[in-house]
Tab-separated table of N, CA and C and ligand atoms in Angstrom:
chain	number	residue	atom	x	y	z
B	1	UNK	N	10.610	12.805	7.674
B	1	UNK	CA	9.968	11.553	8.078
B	1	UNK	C	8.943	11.115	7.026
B	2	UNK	N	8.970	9.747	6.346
B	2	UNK	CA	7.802	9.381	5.780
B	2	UNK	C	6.902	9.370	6.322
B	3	UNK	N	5.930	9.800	5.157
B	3	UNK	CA	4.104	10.073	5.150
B	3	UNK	C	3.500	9.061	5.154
B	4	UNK	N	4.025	7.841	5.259
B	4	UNK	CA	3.015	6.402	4.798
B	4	UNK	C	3.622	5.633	5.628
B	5	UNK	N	2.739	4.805	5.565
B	5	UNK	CA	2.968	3.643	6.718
B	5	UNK	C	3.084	2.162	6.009
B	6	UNK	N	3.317	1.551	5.405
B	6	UNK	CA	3.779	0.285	4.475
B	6	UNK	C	2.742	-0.809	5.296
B	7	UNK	N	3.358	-1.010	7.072
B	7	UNK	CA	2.473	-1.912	7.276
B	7	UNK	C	0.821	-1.700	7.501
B	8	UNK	N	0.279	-0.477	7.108
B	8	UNK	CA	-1.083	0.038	7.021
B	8	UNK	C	-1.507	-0.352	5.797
B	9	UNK	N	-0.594	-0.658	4.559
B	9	UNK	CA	-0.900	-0.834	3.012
B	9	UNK	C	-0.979	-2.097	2.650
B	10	UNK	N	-1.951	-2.249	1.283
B	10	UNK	CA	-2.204	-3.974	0.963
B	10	UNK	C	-0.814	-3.873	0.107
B	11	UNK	N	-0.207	-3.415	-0.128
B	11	UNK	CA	1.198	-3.228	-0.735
B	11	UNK	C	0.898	-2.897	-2.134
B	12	UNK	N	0.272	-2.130	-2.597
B	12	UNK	CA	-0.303	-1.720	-3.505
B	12	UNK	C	1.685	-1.728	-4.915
B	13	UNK	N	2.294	-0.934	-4.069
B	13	UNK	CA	4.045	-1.068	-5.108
B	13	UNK	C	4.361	-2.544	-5.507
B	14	UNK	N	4.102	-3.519	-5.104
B	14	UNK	CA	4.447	-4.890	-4.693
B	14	UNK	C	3.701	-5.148	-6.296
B	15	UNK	N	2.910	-4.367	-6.346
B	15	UNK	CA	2.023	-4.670	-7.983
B	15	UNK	C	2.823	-4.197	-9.333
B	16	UNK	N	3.351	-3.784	-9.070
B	16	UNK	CA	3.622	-2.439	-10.120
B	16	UNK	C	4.250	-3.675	-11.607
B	17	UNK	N	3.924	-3.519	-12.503
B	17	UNK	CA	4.035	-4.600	-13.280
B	17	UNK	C	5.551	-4.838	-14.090
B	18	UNK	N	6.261	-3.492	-13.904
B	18	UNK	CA	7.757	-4.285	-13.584
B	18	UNK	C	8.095	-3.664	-12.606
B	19	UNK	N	8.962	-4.732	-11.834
B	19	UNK	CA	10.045	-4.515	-10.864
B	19	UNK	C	11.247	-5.239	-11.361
B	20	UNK	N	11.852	-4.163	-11.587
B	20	UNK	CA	13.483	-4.457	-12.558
B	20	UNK	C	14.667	-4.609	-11.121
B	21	UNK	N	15.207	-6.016	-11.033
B	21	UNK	CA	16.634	-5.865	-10.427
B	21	UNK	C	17.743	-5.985	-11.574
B	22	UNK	N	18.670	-5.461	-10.311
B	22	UNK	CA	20.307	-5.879	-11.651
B	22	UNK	C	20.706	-6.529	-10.656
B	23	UNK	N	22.059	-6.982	-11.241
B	23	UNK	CA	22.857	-8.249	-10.991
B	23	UNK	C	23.426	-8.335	-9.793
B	24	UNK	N	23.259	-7.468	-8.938
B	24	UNK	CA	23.453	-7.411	-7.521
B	24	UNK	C	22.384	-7.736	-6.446
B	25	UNK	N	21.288	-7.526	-7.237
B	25	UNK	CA	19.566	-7.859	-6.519
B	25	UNK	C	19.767	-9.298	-6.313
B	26	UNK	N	19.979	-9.876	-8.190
B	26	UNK	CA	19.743	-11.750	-8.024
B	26	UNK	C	21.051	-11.697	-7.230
B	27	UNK	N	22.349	-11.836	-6.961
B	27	UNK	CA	23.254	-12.055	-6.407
B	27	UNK	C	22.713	-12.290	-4.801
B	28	UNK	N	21.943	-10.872	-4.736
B	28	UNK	CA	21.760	-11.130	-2.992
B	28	UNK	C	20.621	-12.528	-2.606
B	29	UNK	N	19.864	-11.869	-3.652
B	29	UNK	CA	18.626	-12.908	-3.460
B	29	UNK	C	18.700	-14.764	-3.613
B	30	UNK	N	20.022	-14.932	-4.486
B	30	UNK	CA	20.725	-15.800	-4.827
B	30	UNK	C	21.171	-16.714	-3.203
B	31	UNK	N	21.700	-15.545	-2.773
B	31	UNK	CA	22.826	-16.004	-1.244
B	31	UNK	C	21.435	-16.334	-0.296
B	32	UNK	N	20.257	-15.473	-0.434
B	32	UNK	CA	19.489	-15.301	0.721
B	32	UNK	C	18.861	-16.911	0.276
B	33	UNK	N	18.683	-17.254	-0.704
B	33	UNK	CA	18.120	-18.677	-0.816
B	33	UNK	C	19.114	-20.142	-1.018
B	34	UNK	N	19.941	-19.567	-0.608
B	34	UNK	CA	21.807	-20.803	-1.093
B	34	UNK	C	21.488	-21.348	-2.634
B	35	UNK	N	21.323	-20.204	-3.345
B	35	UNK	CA	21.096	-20.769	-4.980
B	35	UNK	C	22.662	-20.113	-5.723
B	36	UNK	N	22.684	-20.524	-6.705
B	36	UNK	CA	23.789	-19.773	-7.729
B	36	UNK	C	23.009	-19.030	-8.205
B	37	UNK	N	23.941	-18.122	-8.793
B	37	UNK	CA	23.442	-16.890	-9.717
B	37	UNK	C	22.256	-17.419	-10.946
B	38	UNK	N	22.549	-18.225	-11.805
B	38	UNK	CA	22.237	-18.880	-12.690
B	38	UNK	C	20.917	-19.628	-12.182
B	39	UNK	N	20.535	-20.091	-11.297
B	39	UNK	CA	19.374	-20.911	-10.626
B	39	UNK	C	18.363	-19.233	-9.852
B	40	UNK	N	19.228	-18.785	-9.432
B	40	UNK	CA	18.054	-17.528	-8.989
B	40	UNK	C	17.492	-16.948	-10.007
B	41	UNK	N	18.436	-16.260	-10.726
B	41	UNK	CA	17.950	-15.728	-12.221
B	41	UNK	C	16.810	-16.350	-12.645
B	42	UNK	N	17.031	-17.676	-12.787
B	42	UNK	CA	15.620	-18.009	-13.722
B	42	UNK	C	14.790	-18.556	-12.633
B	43	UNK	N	14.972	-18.884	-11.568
B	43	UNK	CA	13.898	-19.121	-10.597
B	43	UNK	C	13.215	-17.452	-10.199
B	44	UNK	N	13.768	-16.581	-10.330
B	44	UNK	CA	13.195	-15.528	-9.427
B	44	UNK	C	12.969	-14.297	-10.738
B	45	UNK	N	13.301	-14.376	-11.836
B	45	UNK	CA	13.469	-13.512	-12.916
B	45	UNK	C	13.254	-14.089	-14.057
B	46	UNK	N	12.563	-13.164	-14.675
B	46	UNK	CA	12.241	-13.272	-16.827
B	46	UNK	C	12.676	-12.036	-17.297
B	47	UNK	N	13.444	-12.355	-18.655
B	47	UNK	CA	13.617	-11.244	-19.245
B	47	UNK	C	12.349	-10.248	-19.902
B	48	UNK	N	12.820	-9.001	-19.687
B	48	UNK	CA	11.459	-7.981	-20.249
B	48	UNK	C	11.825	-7.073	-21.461
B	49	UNK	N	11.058	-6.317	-22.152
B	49	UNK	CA	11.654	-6.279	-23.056
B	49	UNK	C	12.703	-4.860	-22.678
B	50	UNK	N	12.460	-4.063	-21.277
B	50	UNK	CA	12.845	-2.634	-21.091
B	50	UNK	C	14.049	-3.553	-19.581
B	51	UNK	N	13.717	-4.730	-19.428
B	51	UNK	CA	14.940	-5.023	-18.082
B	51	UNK	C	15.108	-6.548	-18.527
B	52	UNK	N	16.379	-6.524	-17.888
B	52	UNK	CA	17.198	-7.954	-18.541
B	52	UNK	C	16.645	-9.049	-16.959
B	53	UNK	N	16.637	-8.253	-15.988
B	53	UNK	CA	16.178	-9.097	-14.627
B	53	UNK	C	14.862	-8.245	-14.475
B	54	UNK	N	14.030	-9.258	-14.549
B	54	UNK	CA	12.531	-8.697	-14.415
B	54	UNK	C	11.697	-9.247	-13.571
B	55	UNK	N	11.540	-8.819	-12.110
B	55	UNK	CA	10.937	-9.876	-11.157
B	55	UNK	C	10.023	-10.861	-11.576
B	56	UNK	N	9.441	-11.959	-11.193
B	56	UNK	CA	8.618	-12.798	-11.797
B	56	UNK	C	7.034	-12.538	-10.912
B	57	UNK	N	6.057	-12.231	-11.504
B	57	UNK	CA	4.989	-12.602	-10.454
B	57	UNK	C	3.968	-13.573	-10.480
B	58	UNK	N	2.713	-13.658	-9.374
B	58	UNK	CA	1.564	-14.369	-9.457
B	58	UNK	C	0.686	-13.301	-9.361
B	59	UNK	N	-0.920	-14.647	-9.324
B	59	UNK	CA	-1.853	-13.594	-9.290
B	59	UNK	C	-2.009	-13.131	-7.875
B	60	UNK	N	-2.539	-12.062	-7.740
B	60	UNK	CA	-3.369	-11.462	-6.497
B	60	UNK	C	-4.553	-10.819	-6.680
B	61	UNK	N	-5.714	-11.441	-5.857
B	61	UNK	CA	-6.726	-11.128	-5.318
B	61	UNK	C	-6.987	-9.709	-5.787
B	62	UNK	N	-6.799	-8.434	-5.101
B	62	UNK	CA	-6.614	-7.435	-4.946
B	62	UNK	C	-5.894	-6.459	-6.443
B	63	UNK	N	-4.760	-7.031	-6.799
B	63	UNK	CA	-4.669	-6.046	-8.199
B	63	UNK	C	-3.966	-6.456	-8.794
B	64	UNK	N	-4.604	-8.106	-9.112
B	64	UNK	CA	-4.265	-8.905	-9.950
B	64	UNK	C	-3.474	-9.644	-10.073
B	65	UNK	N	-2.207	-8.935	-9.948
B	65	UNK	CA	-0.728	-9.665	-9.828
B	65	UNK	C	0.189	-9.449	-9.456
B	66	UNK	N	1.182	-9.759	-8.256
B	66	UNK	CA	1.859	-8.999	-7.501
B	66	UNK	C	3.458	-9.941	-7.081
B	67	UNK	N	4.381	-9.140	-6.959
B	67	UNK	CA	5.691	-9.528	-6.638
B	67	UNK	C	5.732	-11.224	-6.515
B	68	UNK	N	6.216	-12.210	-6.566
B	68	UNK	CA	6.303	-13.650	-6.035
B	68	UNK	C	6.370	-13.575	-4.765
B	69	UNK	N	7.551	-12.585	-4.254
B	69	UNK	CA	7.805	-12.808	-3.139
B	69	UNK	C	6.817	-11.716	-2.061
B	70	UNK	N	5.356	-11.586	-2.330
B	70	UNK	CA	4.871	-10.884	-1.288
B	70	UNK	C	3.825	-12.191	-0.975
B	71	UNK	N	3.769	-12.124	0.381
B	71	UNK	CA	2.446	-12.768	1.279
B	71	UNK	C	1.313	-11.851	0.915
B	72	UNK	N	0.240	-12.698	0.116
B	72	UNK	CA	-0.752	-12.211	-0.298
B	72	UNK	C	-1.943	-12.428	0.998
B	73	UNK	N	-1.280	-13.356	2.090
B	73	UNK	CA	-2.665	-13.110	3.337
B	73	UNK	C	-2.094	-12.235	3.850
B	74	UNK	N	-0.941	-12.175	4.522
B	74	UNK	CA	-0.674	-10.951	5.830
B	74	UNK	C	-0.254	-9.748	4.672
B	75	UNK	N	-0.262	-10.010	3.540
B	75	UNK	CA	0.291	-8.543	2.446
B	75	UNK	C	1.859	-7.996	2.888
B	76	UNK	N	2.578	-8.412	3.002
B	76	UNK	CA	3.387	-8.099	3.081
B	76	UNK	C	4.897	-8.855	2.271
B	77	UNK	N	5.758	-8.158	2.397
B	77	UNK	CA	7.602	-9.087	1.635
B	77	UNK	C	8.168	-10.361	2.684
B	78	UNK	N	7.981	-11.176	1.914
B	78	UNK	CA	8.773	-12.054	2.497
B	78	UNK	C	10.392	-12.346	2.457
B	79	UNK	N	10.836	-11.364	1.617
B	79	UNK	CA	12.450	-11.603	1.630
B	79	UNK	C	13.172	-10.348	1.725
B	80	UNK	N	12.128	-9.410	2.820
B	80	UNK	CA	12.387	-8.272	3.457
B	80	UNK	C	14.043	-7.459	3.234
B	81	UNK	N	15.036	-8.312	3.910
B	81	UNK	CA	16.198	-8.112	4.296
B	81	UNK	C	16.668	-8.605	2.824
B	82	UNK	N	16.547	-9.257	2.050
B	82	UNK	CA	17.102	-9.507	0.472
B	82	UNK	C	16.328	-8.962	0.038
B	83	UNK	N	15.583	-7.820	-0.323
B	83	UNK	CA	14.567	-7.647	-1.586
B	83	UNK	C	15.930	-6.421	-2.226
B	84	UNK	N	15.161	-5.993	-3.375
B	84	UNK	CA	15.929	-5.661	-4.614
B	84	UNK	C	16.146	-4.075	-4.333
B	85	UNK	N	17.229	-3.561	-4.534
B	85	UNK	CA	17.602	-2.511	-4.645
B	85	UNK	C	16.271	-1.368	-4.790
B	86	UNK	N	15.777	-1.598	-5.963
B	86	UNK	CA	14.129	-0.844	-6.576
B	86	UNK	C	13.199	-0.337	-5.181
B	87	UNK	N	12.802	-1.687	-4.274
B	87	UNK	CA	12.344	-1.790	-3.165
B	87	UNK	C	12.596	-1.096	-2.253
B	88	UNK	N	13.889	-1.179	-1.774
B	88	UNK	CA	14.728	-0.163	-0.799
B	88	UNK	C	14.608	1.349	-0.868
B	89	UNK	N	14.849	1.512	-2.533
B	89	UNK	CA	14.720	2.883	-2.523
B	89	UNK	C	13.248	3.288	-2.593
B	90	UNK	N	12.371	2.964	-2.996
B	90	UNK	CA	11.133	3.342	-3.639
B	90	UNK	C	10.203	3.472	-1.856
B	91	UNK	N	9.577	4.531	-1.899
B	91	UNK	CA	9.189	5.437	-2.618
B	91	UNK	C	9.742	7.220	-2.208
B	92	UNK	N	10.406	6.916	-1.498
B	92	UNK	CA	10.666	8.402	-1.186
B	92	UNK	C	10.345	9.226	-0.038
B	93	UNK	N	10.128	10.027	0.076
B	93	UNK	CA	9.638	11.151	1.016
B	93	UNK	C	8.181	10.987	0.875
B	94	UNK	N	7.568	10.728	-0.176
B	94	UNK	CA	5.926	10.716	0.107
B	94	UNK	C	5.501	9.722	-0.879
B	95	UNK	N	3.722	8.827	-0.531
B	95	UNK	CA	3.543	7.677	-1.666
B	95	UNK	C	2.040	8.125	-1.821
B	96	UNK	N	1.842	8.589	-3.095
B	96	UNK	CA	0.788	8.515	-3.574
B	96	UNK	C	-0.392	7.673	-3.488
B	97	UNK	N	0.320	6.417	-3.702
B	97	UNK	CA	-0.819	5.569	-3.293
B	97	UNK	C	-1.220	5.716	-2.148
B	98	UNK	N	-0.613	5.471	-0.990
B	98	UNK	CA	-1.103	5.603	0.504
B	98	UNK	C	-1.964	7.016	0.795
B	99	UNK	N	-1.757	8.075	0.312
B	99	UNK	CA	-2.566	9.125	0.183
B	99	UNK	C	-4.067	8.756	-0.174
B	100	UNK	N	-3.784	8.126	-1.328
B	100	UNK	CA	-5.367	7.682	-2.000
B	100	UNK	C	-5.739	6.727	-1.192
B	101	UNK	N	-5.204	6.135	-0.485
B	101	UNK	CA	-5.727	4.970	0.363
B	101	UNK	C	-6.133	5.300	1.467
B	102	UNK	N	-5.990	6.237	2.401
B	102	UNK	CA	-6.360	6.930	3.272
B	102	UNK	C	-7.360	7.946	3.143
B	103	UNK	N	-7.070	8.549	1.895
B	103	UNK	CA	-8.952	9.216	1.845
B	103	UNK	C	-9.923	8.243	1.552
B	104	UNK	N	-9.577	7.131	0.637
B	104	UNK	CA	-10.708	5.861	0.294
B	104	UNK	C	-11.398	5.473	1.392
B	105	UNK	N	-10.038	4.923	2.767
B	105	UNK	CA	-11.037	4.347	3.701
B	105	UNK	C	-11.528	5.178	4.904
B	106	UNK	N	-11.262	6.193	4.528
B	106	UNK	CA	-12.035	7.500	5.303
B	106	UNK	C	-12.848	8.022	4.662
B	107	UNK	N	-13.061	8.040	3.494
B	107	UNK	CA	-14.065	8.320	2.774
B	107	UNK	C	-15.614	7.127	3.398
B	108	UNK	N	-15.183	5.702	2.978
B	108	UNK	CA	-16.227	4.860	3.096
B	108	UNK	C	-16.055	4.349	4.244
B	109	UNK	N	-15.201	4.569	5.396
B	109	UNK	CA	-15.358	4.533	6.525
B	109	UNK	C	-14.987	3.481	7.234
B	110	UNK	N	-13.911	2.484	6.461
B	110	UNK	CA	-13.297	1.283	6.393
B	110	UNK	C	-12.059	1.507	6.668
B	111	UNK	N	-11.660	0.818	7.646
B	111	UNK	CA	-9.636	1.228	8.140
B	111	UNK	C	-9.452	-0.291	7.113
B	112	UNK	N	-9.640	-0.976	6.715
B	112	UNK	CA	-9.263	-2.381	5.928
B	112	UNK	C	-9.373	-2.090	4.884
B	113	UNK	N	-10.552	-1.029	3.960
B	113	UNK	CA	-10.664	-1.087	2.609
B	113	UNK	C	-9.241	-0.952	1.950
B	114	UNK	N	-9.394	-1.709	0.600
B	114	UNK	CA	-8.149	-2.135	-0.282
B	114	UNK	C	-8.485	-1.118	-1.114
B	115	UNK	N	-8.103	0.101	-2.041
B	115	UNK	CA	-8.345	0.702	-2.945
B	115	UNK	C	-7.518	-0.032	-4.037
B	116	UNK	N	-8.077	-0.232	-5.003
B	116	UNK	CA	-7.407	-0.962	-6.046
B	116	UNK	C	-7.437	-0.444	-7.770
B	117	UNK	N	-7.976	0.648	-7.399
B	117	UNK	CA	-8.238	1.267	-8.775
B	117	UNK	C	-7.375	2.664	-8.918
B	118	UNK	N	-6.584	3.053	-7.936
B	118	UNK	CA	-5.813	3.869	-8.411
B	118	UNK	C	-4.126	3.698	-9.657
B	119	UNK	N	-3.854	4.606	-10.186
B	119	UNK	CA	-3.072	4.388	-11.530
B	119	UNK	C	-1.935	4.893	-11.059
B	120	UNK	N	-0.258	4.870	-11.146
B	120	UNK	CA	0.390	5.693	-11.075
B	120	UNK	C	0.911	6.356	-12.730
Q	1	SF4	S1	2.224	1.566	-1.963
Q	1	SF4	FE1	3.266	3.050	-0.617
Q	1	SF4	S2	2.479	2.683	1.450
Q	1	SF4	FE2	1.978	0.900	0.158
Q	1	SF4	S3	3.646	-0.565	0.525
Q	1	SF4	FE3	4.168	0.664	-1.284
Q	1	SF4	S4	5.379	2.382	-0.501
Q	1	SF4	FE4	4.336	1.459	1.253
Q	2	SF4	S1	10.714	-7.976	-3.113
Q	2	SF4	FE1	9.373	-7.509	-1.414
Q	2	SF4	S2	9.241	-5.259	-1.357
Q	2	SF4	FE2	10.039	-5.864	-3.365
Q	2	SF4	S3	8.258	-5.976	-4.727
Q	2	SF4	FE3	8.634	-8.022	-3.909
Q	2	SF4	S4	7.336	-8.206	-2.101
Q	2	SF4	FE4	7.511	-6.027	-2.620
C-alpha cells in the first residue's frame, strides 16, 4: 500500500522541471481535448533538449513552476484520467517528498504548511 497521500500534497512532482511524454501521452491528451496530434503537441508540449515531448509549464506560487495542467488553487491535475504515462507510474511504493512534508508540518505544527525547499 502507498505511504503518501497525493490529495494531502501541494503536488510538489507536478514541479519537477521535466515531465517527458511520448507519442501515446499527446495522442491521449490529444483525444481528451478533440485536438489532432499536431495541435496538442504544440499546444501542450516543447521540445527539450533530453525529450522530444516535453510538458509545457507556468508559474506557481509555491515552487515556481509547475505542470500547465495542475490547479494551482485546489493543487491538484486537471486532466487526471488523460495525464501522461510518467504520472501514472511515478512514484512508486514510497515518495520522498511526502515524507519531508510530513515531518515539516509536524515539525512547525501546520497540517497546510507547503515545504518547498526540498531537492530530489
Ligand atoms: S510529491 Fe508525492 S505525495 Fe505529492 S503529489 Fe507527488 S507523488 Fe503525491
Ligand atoms: S499531468 Fe497532472 S499529474 Fe501529470 S504533472 Fe501534470 S498536473 Fe501533475
Amino acid at each position: 500500500m502507498a505511504k503518501y497521500d497525493c490529495s494531502k500534497c501541494p503536488g510538489y512532482c507536478c514541479s519537477y522541471p521535466l515531465i517527458q511524454l511520448n507519442k501515446r501521452d499527446v495522442e491521449r491528451l490529444a483525444k481528451h481535448f478533440g485536438l489532432d496530434f499536431e495541435a496538442a503537441r504544440k499546444k501542450f508540449t516543447k521540445v527539450d533538449p533530453e525529450a522530444k515531448y516535453a510538458m509545457r509549464r507556468k508559474p506557481d506560487t509555491h515552487f515556481g513552476k509547475i505542470c500547465q495542467f495542475f490547479d494551482t488553487e485546489k493543487r491538484r491535475c486537471t486532466v487526471y484520467t488523460a495525464r501522461p504515462t510518467i504520472c501514472r507510474e511515478y512514484p512508486g511504493g514510497t515518495c520522498g517528498y511526502y515524507d519531508f512534508l510530513l515531518h515539516e508540518r509536524s515539525t512547525q505544527k501546520d497540517d497546510t504548511h507547503v515545504a518547498s525547499t526540498w531537492n530530489v
